[in-house]
Amino acid sequence: MHKFNRETLSEVKELLNKVNGNIVITTHYNPDGDALGSALALGRYLEKAGKQVSIIIPNDFPDFLKWMPGQENAIIYFHHANKANELLEKAEVIFCLDYNAVHRVNYFGKQLFEAGGVKILIDHHIQPEPDFDYMFSVIETSSTSELVYDFICGMGDSDLIDTEISISLYVGIMTDTGSFNYGCNYPHTFEVVAELIRRGIDVEQIHRLVYDTYSEKRMRLLGFCLSERMTVLEEYATAYIWLSEEDMQKFDFKPGDSEGIVNYALSIKGVSFAAFFTEKPDRIRISFRSKGDFSVNTFARLHFEGGGHRNASGGDSFMSLTETLEKFTALLPQYAEELNLSASKSAVLTMK
Ligand code: 5GP
Ligand code: MN
């Protein structure tokens, strides 16, 4: 297993051996299962290795992750900015997990950029920016959590991976692959999962804890999205869903409630491109998903100030919801051929 550059690994190992001050672990804005899972796992590992560690996350994470081991100790920047700034300022080492550019932490981008600590990136998003001192950036992997597993092994500490660490890593791998649905065509991902099961995790229980947690309102919101807010454009192999602020108020919207809705649009036969628009006070937030070759990373970068992976990306629009939807649909004709090709290729069995 040679995912990482050996020299970088040994330099980081040497660095961590010398550190006796505070280590800070950070992750991206709107932390998801992989962001939180990789951070909690790395945090617990470093603590077991005798380090002083703090985890700083930009804002609240969804309720369906609130059972994860150690989550109660994560410092939420939005609520505890002073304490977090102090920690960032005096940190000797700052780990940057599951994001590829400093601005992705949002609230504390400036503080992070200016912090003197050695910045170590562990991430799987394409085109990382050169904001970091050491980079463990691997695109061809399921998740940052898988990379944290590899990182701990690379440090020679696989013995320190206990059940709690394994649970956090598994949550990251499971959620970032949509329960082994995408981004997981790698034997190594399953080898890692096998190791995590050997370390005592209960995958069936973890699945229940993460996914069988809908509030009644959240389930009805999903129904509403599919019946009232979804448009299917067959000629462009595209389906999109939108939600206004008013809609969200009606369903008592909580962070994480819209997680996964975009995938329903993509599950429609013949659809290779799905988009989900949510109206926020200052922007329209968009999630993009695709099947096959159509790159939603490129699409989000080119048109909606965003990015991500080939088949899952996000972006923002600073126009009204109506104008945003108009802009989106007006862009589709130029991609018609590519989208239809992607849809037809995705609908047949191919073998390497
Ligand atoms: P989601 O739709 O779940 O918010 O995001 C899907 C994927 O795209 C995630 O892996 C996320 O990291 C990435 N992503 C979402 N929004 C942005 C963005 O604004 N910029 C970049 N570079 N990546 C994003
Ligand atoms: Mn991730």
CSV table of C-alpha atoms and ligand atoms in Angstrom, one decimal:
chain,number,residue,atom,x,y,z
A,1,MET,CA,0.0,0.0,0.0
A,2,HIS,CA,1.8,3.1,-1.2
A,3,LYS,CA,-0.8,5.7,-1.3
A,4,PHE,CA,1.4,8.3,0.3
A,5,ASN,CA,4.8,9.7,-0.6
A,6,ARG,CA,7.3,7.9,1.7
A,7,GLU,CA,9.4,11.0,2.3
A,8,THR,CA,6.4,13.1,3.3
A,9,LEU,CA,5.3,10.3,5.6
A,10,SER,CA,8.7,10.1,7.4
A,11,GLU,CA,9.0,13.9,7.7
A,12,VAL,CA,5.5,14.1,9.2
A,13,LYS,CA,6.4,11.2,11.5
A,14,GLU,CA,9.5,13.0,12.7
A,15,LEU,CA,7.5,16.2,13.1
A,16,LEU,CA,4.8,14.5,15.2
A,17,ASN,CA,7.4,12.8,17.4
A,18,LYS,CA,8.8,16.2,18.3
A,19,VAL,CA,5.5,18.0,18.9
A,20,ASN,CA,4.7,18.5,22.6
A,21,GLY,CA,2.3,21.4,22.3
A,22,ASN,CA,-1.2,21.5,21.0
A,23,ILE,CA,-2.4,19.9,17.8
A,24,VAL,CA,-5.5,21.2,16.2
A,25,ILE,CA,-7.7,19.2,13.8
A,26,THR,CA,-9.9,21.1,11.4
A,27,THR,CA,-12.5,20.2,8.9
A,28,HIS,CA,-14.8,21.8,6.4
A,29,TYR,CA,-17.9,24.0,6.8
A,30,ASN,CA,-21.1,22.0,7.1
A,31,PRO,CA,-19.2,18.9,8.3
A,32,ASP,CA,-20.6,15.6,7.0
A,33,GLY,CA,-20.0,12.1,8.2
A,34,ASP,CA,-16.5,11.9,6.5
A,35,ALA,CA,-15.4,15.3,7.9
A,36,LEU,CA,-16.5,14.5,11.4
A,37,GLY,CA,-15.5,10.8,11.3
A,38,SER,CA,-12.0,11.4,10.0
A,39,ALA,CA,-11.5,14.2,12.5
A,40,LEU,CA,-12.7,12.2,15.5
A,41,ALA,CA,-10.6,9.2,14.5
A,42,LEU,CA,-7.5,11.1,13.9
A,43,GLY,CA,-8.1,13.0,17.2
A,44,ARG,CA,-8.4,9.9,19.2
A,45,TYR,CA,-5.4,8.3,17.6
A,46,LEU,CA,-3.2,11.3,18.3
A,47,GLU,CA,-4.4,11.4,21.9
A,48,LYS,CA,-3.6,7.7,22.3
A,49,ALA,CA,-0.2,8.5,20.9
A,50,GLY,CA,0.2,10.9,23.8
A,51,LYS,CA,-0.6,14.2,22.1
A,52,GLN,CA,-2.7,17.2,23.2
A,53,VAL,CA,-5.4,17.5,20.6
A,54,SER,CA,-8.4,19.8,19.9
A,55,ILE,CA,-10.9,19.4,17.1
A,56,ILE,CA,-12.3,22.6,15.6
A,57,ILE,CA,-15.3,22.3,13.2
A,58,PRO,CA,-16.8,25.5,11.6
A,59,ASN,CA,-20.5,24.9,12.4
A,60,ASP,CA,-22.9,22.4,13.8
A,61,PHE,CA,-23.1,18.9,12.3
A,62,PRO,CA,-26.3,17.0,11.7
A,63,ASP,CA,-28.2,15.2,14.5
A,64,PHE,CA,-27.7,11.8,12.9
A,65,LEU,CA,-24.0,12.1,13.8
A,66,LYS,CA,-24.5,13.1,17.4
A,67,TRP,CA,-23.9,9.6,18.8
A,68,MET,CA,-20.4,9.3,17.5
A,69,PRO,CA,-17.6,8.6,20.0
A,70,GLY,CA,-15.9,11.9,21.1
A,71,GLN,CA,-18.2,14.2,19.1
A,72,GLU,CA,-19.2,16.0,22.3
A,73,ASN,CA,-15.6,17.3,22.6
A,74,ALA,CA,-15.4,18.9,19.2
A,75,ILE,CA,-15.3,22.7,19.4
A,76,ILE,CA,-17.8,24.4,17.2
A,77,TYR,CA,-16.2,27.6,15.9
A,78,PHE,CA,-19.6,29.3,15.3
A,79,HIS,CA,-20.3,29.0,19.1
A,80,HIS,CA,-16.8,29.3,20.5
A,81,ALA,CA,-14.8,31.5,18.2
A,82,ASN,CA,-12.6,33.0,20.9
A,83,LYS,CA,-11.5,29.7,22.3
A,84,ALA,CA,-11.0,28.3,18.8
A,85,ASN,CA,-8.9,31.3,17.7
A,86,GLU,CA,-6.7,30.9,20.7
A,87,LEU,CA,-6.1,27.2,19.9
A,88,LEU,CA,-5.4,28.0,16.3
A,89,GLU,CA,-3.0,30.7,17.1
A,90,LYS,CA,-0.9,28.5,19.5
A,91,ALA,CA,-1.2,25.2,17.6
A,92,GLU,CA,2.1,23.6,16.6
A,93,VAL,CA,0.5,21.4,14.0
A,94,ILE,CA,-2.9,21.9,12.3
A,95,PHE,CA,-4.5,19.0,10.4
A,96,CYS,CA,-6.8,20.0,7.6
A,97,LEU,CA,-9.2,17.1,6.9
A,98,ASP,CA,-11.6,16.5,4.0
A,99,TYR,CA,-11.1,19.9,2.3
A,100,ASN,CA,-8.8,21.1,-0.4
A,101,ALA,CA,-8.6,24.8,0.2
A,102,VAL,CA,-8.3,26.9,3.4
A,103,HIS,CA,-11.4,29.0,2.5
A,104,ARG,CA,-13.6,25.8,2.8
A,105,VAL,CA,-13.6,26.2,6.6
A,106,ASN,CA,-15.5,29.4,6.0
A,107,TYR,CA,-15.7,31.1,9.4
A,108,PHE,CA,-12.1,30.8,10.4
A,109,GLY,CA,-10.4,30.8,6.9
A,110,LYS,CA,-8.4,34.0,7.8
A,111,GLN,CA,-7.3,32.7,11.2
A,112,LEU,CA,-6.3,29.4,9.7
A,113,PHE,CA,-4.5,31.0,6.8
A,114,GLU,CA,-2.5,33.2,9.2
A,115,ALA,CA,-1.9,30.5,11.8
A,116,GLY,CA,1.8,29.7,12.3
A,117,GLY,CA,1.4,25.9,12.9
A,118,VAL,CA,2.5,23.4,10.4
A,119,LYS,CA,-0.5,22.6,8.2
A,120,ILE,CA,-1.0,19.0,7.2
A,121,LEU,CA,-3.7,18.2,4.6
A,122,ILE,CA,-5.4,14.8,4.4
A,123,ASP,CA,-8.0,14.9,1.7
A,124,HIS,CA,-9.5,13.3,-1.4
A,125,HIS,CA,-10.9,16.3,-3.3
A,126,ILE,CA,-9.4,17.1,-6.7
A,127,GLN,CA,-7.0,20.0,-7.3
A,128,PRO,CA,-5.9,20.8,-3.7
A,129,GLU,CA,-4.6,24.4,-3.4
A,130,PRO,CA,-1.0,24.9,-2.3
A,131,ASP,CA,-2.1,26.3,1.1
A,132,PHE,CA,-0.6,23.4,3.1
A,133,ASP,CA,2.9,22.5,4.3
A,134,TYR,CA,2.4,18.7,3.9
A,135,MET,CA,-0.2,17.2,1.6
A,136,PHE,CA,-1.7,13.7,1.7
A,137,SER,CA,-4.0,14.2,-1.2
A,138,VAL,CA,-5.4,11.1,-2.9
A,139,ILE,CA,-8.3,11.4,-5.3
A,140,GLU,CA,-8.7,7.7,-6.0
A,141,THR,CA,-10.0,6.7,-2.6
A,142,SER,CA,-13.4,6.4,-1.0
A,143,SER,CA,-13.0,9.1,1.6
A,144,THR,CA,-10.8,11.1,3.9
A,145,SER,CA,-11.6,8.5,6.6
A,146,GLU,CA,-10.0,5.8,4.5
A,147,LEU,CA,-6.9,8.0,4.2
A,148,VAL,CA,-6.8,8.6,7.9
A,149,TYR,CA,-6.7,4.8,8.3
A,150,ASP,CA,-3.8,4.7,5.9
A,151,PHE,CA,-2.1,7.6,7.6
A,152,ILE,CA,-2.2,5.9,11.0
A,153,CYS,CA,-0.8,2.7,9.5
A,154,GLY,CA,1.8,4.8,7.7
A,155,MET,CA,2.8,6.2,11.1
A,156,GLY,CA,3.4,2.6,12.1
A,157,ASP,CA,0.5,2.8,14.6
A,158,SER,CA,-2.1,0.4,13.3
A,159,ASP,CA,-2.1,-1.2,16.8
A,160,LEU,CA,-3.7,2.0,18.1
A,161,ILE,CA,-6.8,1.7,15.9
A,162,ASP,CA,-9.4,0.6,18.5
A,163,THR,CA,-13.1,0.1,18.2
A,164,GLU,CA,-14.0,3.8,18.7
A,165,ILE,CA,-11.5,4.9,16.0
A,166,SER,CA,-12.9,2.2,13.7
A,167,ILE,CA,-16.5,3.3,14.2
A,168,SER,CA,-15.6,6.9,13.3
A,169,LEU,CA,-13.7,5.8,10.2
A,170,TYR,CA,-16.5,3.5,9.1
A,171,VAL,CA,-19.0,6.3,9.4
A,172,GLY,CA,-16.8,8.4,7.1
A,173,ILE,CA,-16.4,5.6,4.5
A,174,MET,CA,-20.0,4.6,4.6
A,175,THR,CA,-21.5,8.1,4.3
A,176,ASP,CA,-19.0,9.4,1.7
A,177,THR,CA,-19.8,6.4,-0.6
A,178,GLY,CA,-23.6,6.6,0.0
A,179,SER,CA,-23.4,3.2,1.7
A,180,PHE,CA,-21.0,1.7,-0.9
A,181,ASN,CA,-22.9,3.1,-3.8
A,182,TYR,CA,-20.2,5.4,-5.4
A,183,GLY,CA,-16.5,6.2,-5.1
A,184,CYS,CA,-15.8,2.8,-3.8
A,185,ASN,CA,-14.5,0.7,-6.7
A,186,TYR,CA,-11.3,0.1,-4.9
A,187,PRO,CA,-10.3,-3.3,-3.3
A,188,HIS,CA,-8.4,-1.3,-0.6
A,189,THR,CA,-11.6,0.4,0.6
A,190,PHE,CA,-13.0,-3.1,1.4
A,191,GLU,CA,-9.8,-4.3,2.9
A,192,VAL,CA,-9.9,-1.3,5.3
A,193,VAL,CA,-13.6,-2.1,6.1
A,194,ALA,CA,-12.6,-5.7,6.8
A,195,GLU,CA,-10.0,-4.5,9.2
A,196,LEU,CA,-12.5,-2.2,10.9
A,197,ILE,CA,-14.9,-5.1,11.4
A,198,ARG,CA,-12.1,-7.1,12.9
A,199,ARG,CA,-11.6,-4.3,15.4
A,200,GLY,CA,-15.1,-4.8,16.7
A,201,ILE,CA,-17.5,-2.5,14.9
A,202,ASP,CA,-21.1,-3.5,14.2
A,203,VAL,CA,-21.8,-2.3,10.7
A,204,GLU,CA,-25.5,-3.0,10.9
A,205,GLN,CA,-25.9,-1.0,14.0
A,206,ILE,CA,-23.9,1.9,12.6
A,207,HIS,CA,-26.1,1.9,9.5
A,208,ARG,CA,-29.2,2.1,11.7
A,209,LEU,CA,-27.7,4.9,13.9
A,210,VAL,CA,-27.0,7.0,10.8
A,211,TYR,CA,-29.8,6.3,8.5
A,212,ASP,CA,-32.8,5.2,10.5
A,213,THR,CA,-33.1,8.5,12.2
A,214,TYR,CA,-35.5,10.5,10.2
A,215,SER,CA,-37.9,12.8,12.1
A,216,GLU,CA,-41.5,12.6,10.8
A,217,LYS,CA,-41.0,16.1,9.4
A,218,ARG,CA,-37.8,15.2,7.5
A,219,MET,CA,-39.5,12.2,5.9
A,220,ARG,CA,-42.4,14.3,4.8
A,221,LEU,CA,-40.0,16.9,3.5
A,222,LEU,CA,-38.5,14.2,1.3
A,223,GLY,CA,-42.0,13.3,0.1
A,224,PHE,CA,-42.8,16.9,-0.6
A,225,CYS,CA,-39.5,17.4,-2.6
A,226,LEU,CA,-40.2,14.4,-4.7
A,227,SER,CA,-43.9,15.1,-5.4
A,228,GLU,CA,-44.0,18.9,-5.5
A,229,ARG,CA,-40.5,20.2,-6.2
A,230,MET,CA,-38.9,17.9,-8.7
A,231,THR,CA,-38.6,18.5,-12.4
A,232,VAL,CA,-37.4,15.8,-14.8
A,233,LEU,CA,-36.1,17.0,-18.1
A,234,GLU,CA,-35.9,13.8,-20.1
A,235,GLU,CA,-34.2,15.4,-23.2
A,236,TYR,CA,-31.2,16.4,-21.0
A,237,ALA,CA,-31.2,13.3,-18.8
A,238,THR,CA,-31.5,15.7,-15.9
A,239,ALA,CA,-33.7,16.0,-12.8
A,240,TYR,CA,-33.6,18.8,-10.3
A,241,ILE,CA,-35.3,19.6,-7.0
A,242,TRP,CA,-35.6,23.0,-5.3
A,243,LEU,CA,-36.6,24.2,-1.9
A,244,SER,CA,-37.4,27.7,-0.9
A,245,GLU,CA,-36.8,29.2,2.6
A,246,GLU,CA,-40.6,29.1,3.1
A,247,ASP,CA,-40.7,25.4,2.2
A,248,MET,CA,-38.0,24.7,4.7
A,249,GLN,CA,-39.8,26.7,7.5
A,250,LYS,CA,-42.9,24.7,6.8
A,251,PHE,CA,-41.1,21.4,7.5
A,252,ASP,CA,-39.2,22.8,10.5
A,253,PHE,CA,-35.9,22.3,8.6
A,254,LYS,CA,-32.8,21.2,10.5
A,255,PRO,CA,-29.2,21.0,9.2
A,256,GLY,CA,-28.8,17.6,7.5
A,257,ASP,CA,-32.5,17.3,6.7
A,258,SER,CA,-31.9,17.6,3.0
A,259,GLU,CA,-28.9,15.2,3.0
A,260,GLY,CA,-29.3,12.6,0.3
A,261,ILE,CA,-32.4,14.1,-1.3
A,262,VAL,CA,-30.5,14.8,-4.5
A,263,ASN,CA,-29.7,11.1,-4.9
A,264,TYR,CA,-33.4,10.3,-5.3
A,265,ALA,CA,-33.4,12.5,-8.4
A,266,LEU,CA,-30.4,10.7,-9.7
A,267,SER,CA,-32.0,7.3,-9.1
A,268,ILE,CA,-34.5,7.8,-11.9
A,269,LYS,CA,-33.8,5.6,-14.9
A,270,GLY,CA,-32.3,7.6,-17.7
A,271,VAL,CA,-31.2,10.5,-15.5
A,272,SER,CA,-27.5,11.1,-15.5
A,273,PHE,CA,-27.4,14.6,-13.9
A,274,ALA,CA,-29.2,15.7,-10.7
A,275,ALA,CA,-29.2,19.0,-8.9
A,276,PHE,CA,-30.7,20.2,-5.7
A,277,PHE,CA,-31.2,23.9,-4.9
A,278,THR,CA,-31.8,25.2,-1.4
A,279,GLU,CA,-32.5,28.8,-0.7
A,280,LYS,CA,-30.3,30.2,2.1
A,281,PRO,CA,-30.5,33.8,3.6
A,282,ASP,CA,-27.5,34.9,1.5
A,283,ARG,CA,-27.2,32.4,-1.3
A,284,ILE,CA,-28.7,29.5,-3.2
A,285,ARG,CA,-26.8,26.4,-2.2
A,286,ILE,CA,-26.6,23.7,-4.8
A,287,SER,CA,-25.7,20.0,-4.7
A,288,PHE,CA,-24.9,18.3,-8.0
A,289,ARG,CA,-24.7,14.6,-8.6
A,290,SER,CA,-24.0,12.6,-11.8
A,291,LYS,CA,-23.7,9.1,-13.2
A,292,GLY,CA,-20.9,8.1,-15.5
A,293,ASP,CA,-18.6,10.4,-17.3
A,294,PHE,CA,-20.4,13.7,-16.9
A,295,SER,CA,-18.3,15.8,-14.5
A,296,VAL,CA,-20.3,17.8,-12.0
A,297,ASN,CA,-17.1,19.0,-10.6
A,298,THR,CA,-16.3,20.9,-13.9
A,299,PHE,CA,-19.9,22.0,-14.1
A,300,ALA,CA,-19.9,23.5,-10.6
A,301,ARG,CA,-16.6,25.1,-11.1
A,302,LEU,CA,-17.5,26.7,-14.4
A,303,HIS,CA,-21.0,27.9,-13.6
A,304,PHE,CA,-21.6,28.0,-9.8
A,305,GLU,CA,-18.4,28.9,-8.0
A,306,GLY,CA,-18.0,25.5,-6.6
A,307,GLY,CA,-16.4,22.1,-7.2
A,308,GLY,CA,-16.0,18.7,-5.6
A,309,HIS,CA,-15.6,15.3,-7.3
A,310,ARG,CA,-16.6,14.1,-10.8
A,311,ASN,CA,-19.9,12.6,-9.6
A,312,ALA,CA,-20.6,14.7,-6.6
A,313,SER,CA,-20.1,18.4,-6.2
A,314,GLY,CA,-21.6,21.6,-4.8
A,315,GLY,CA,-21.8,25.2,-5.6
A,316,ASP,CA,-23.4,28.6,-4.8
A,317,SER,CA,-25.5,31.1,-6.7
A,318,PHE,CA,-26.0,34.7,-5.5
A,319,MET,CA,-29.0,35.3,-7.7
A,320,SER,CA,-32.6,34.6,-6.7
A,321,LEU,CA,-33.9,31.1,-6.6
A,322,THR,CA,-35.9,31.7,-9.8
A,323,GLU,CA,-33.0,33.3,-11.6
A,324,THR,CA,-30.7,30.4,-10.5
A,325,LEU,CA,-33.1,27.8,-11.9
A,326,GLU,CA,-33.4,29.7,-15.1
A,327,LYS,CA,-29.6,29.9,-15.4
A,328,PHE,CA,-29.3,26.2,-14.7
A,329,THR,CA,-31.9,25.1,-17.3
A,330,ALA,CA,-30.5,27.5,-19.9
A,331,LEU,CA,-27.1,25.8,-19.5
A,332,LEU,CA,-28.4,22.3,-20.2
A,333,PRO,CA,-28.7,22.4,-24.1
A,334,GLN,CA,-25.0,22.8,-24.5
A,335,TYR,CA,-24.5,19.6,-22.5
A,336,ALA,CA,-27.3,17.6,-24.0
A,337,GLU,CA,-25.2,15.2,-26.0
A,338,GLU,CA,-22.8,14.6,-23.1
A,339,LEU,CA,-25.6,14.0,-20.7
A,340,ASN,CA,-27.5,11.6,-22.9
A,341,LEU,CA,-24.3,9.7,-23.6
A,342,SER,CA,-23.5,9.5,-20.0
A,343,ALA,CA,-27.1,8.2,-19.2
A,344,SER,CA,-27.0,5.5,-21.9
A,345,LYS,CA,-23.5,4.3,-21.0
A,346,SER,CA,-24.6,4.1,-17.3
A,347,ALA,CA,-27.6,1.9,-18.2
A,348,VAL,CA,-25.6,-1.0,-19.5
A,349,LEU,CA,-23.3,-3.5,-18.0
A,350,THR,CA,-19.7,-2.9,-19.0
A,351,MET,CA,-16.6,-4.9,-18.1
A,352,LYS,CA,-13.0,-3.9,-17.9
B,1,5GP,P1,-22.7,18.2,-1.1
B,1,5GP,O1,-23.6,18.3,-2.2
B,1,5GP,O2,-22.9,16.9,-0.3
B,1,5GP,O3,-22.7,19.4,-0.3
B,1,5GP,O4,-21.2,18.1,-1.7
B,1,5GP,C1,-20.8,17.1,-2.5
B,1,5GP,C2,-19.3,17.1,-2.6
B,1,5GP,O5,-18.8,18.3,-3.3
B,1,5GP,C3,-18.6,17.1,-1.3
B,1,5GP,O6,-17.6,16.1,-1.4
B,1,5GP,C4,-18.0,18.4,-1.1
B,1,5GP,O7,-16.8,18.3,-0.5
B,1,5GP,C5,-17.9,19.0,-2.5
B,1,5GP,N1,-18.3,20.4,-2.5
B,1,5GP,C6,-19.5,20.9,-2.1
B,1,5GP,N2,-19.6,22.2,-2.2
B,1,5GP,C7,-18.4,22.6,-2.7
B,1,5GP,C8,-17.8,23.9,-3.1
B,1,5GP,O8,-18.5,24.9,-3.0
B,1,5GP,N3,-16.6,23.9,-3.5
B,1,5GP,C9,-15.8,22.7,-3.6
B,1,5GP,N4,-14.6,22.8,-4.1
B,1,5GP,N5,-16.3,21.5,-3.3
B,1,5GP,C10,-17.6,21.4,-2.9
B,2,MN,MN,-15.0,13.3,2.1
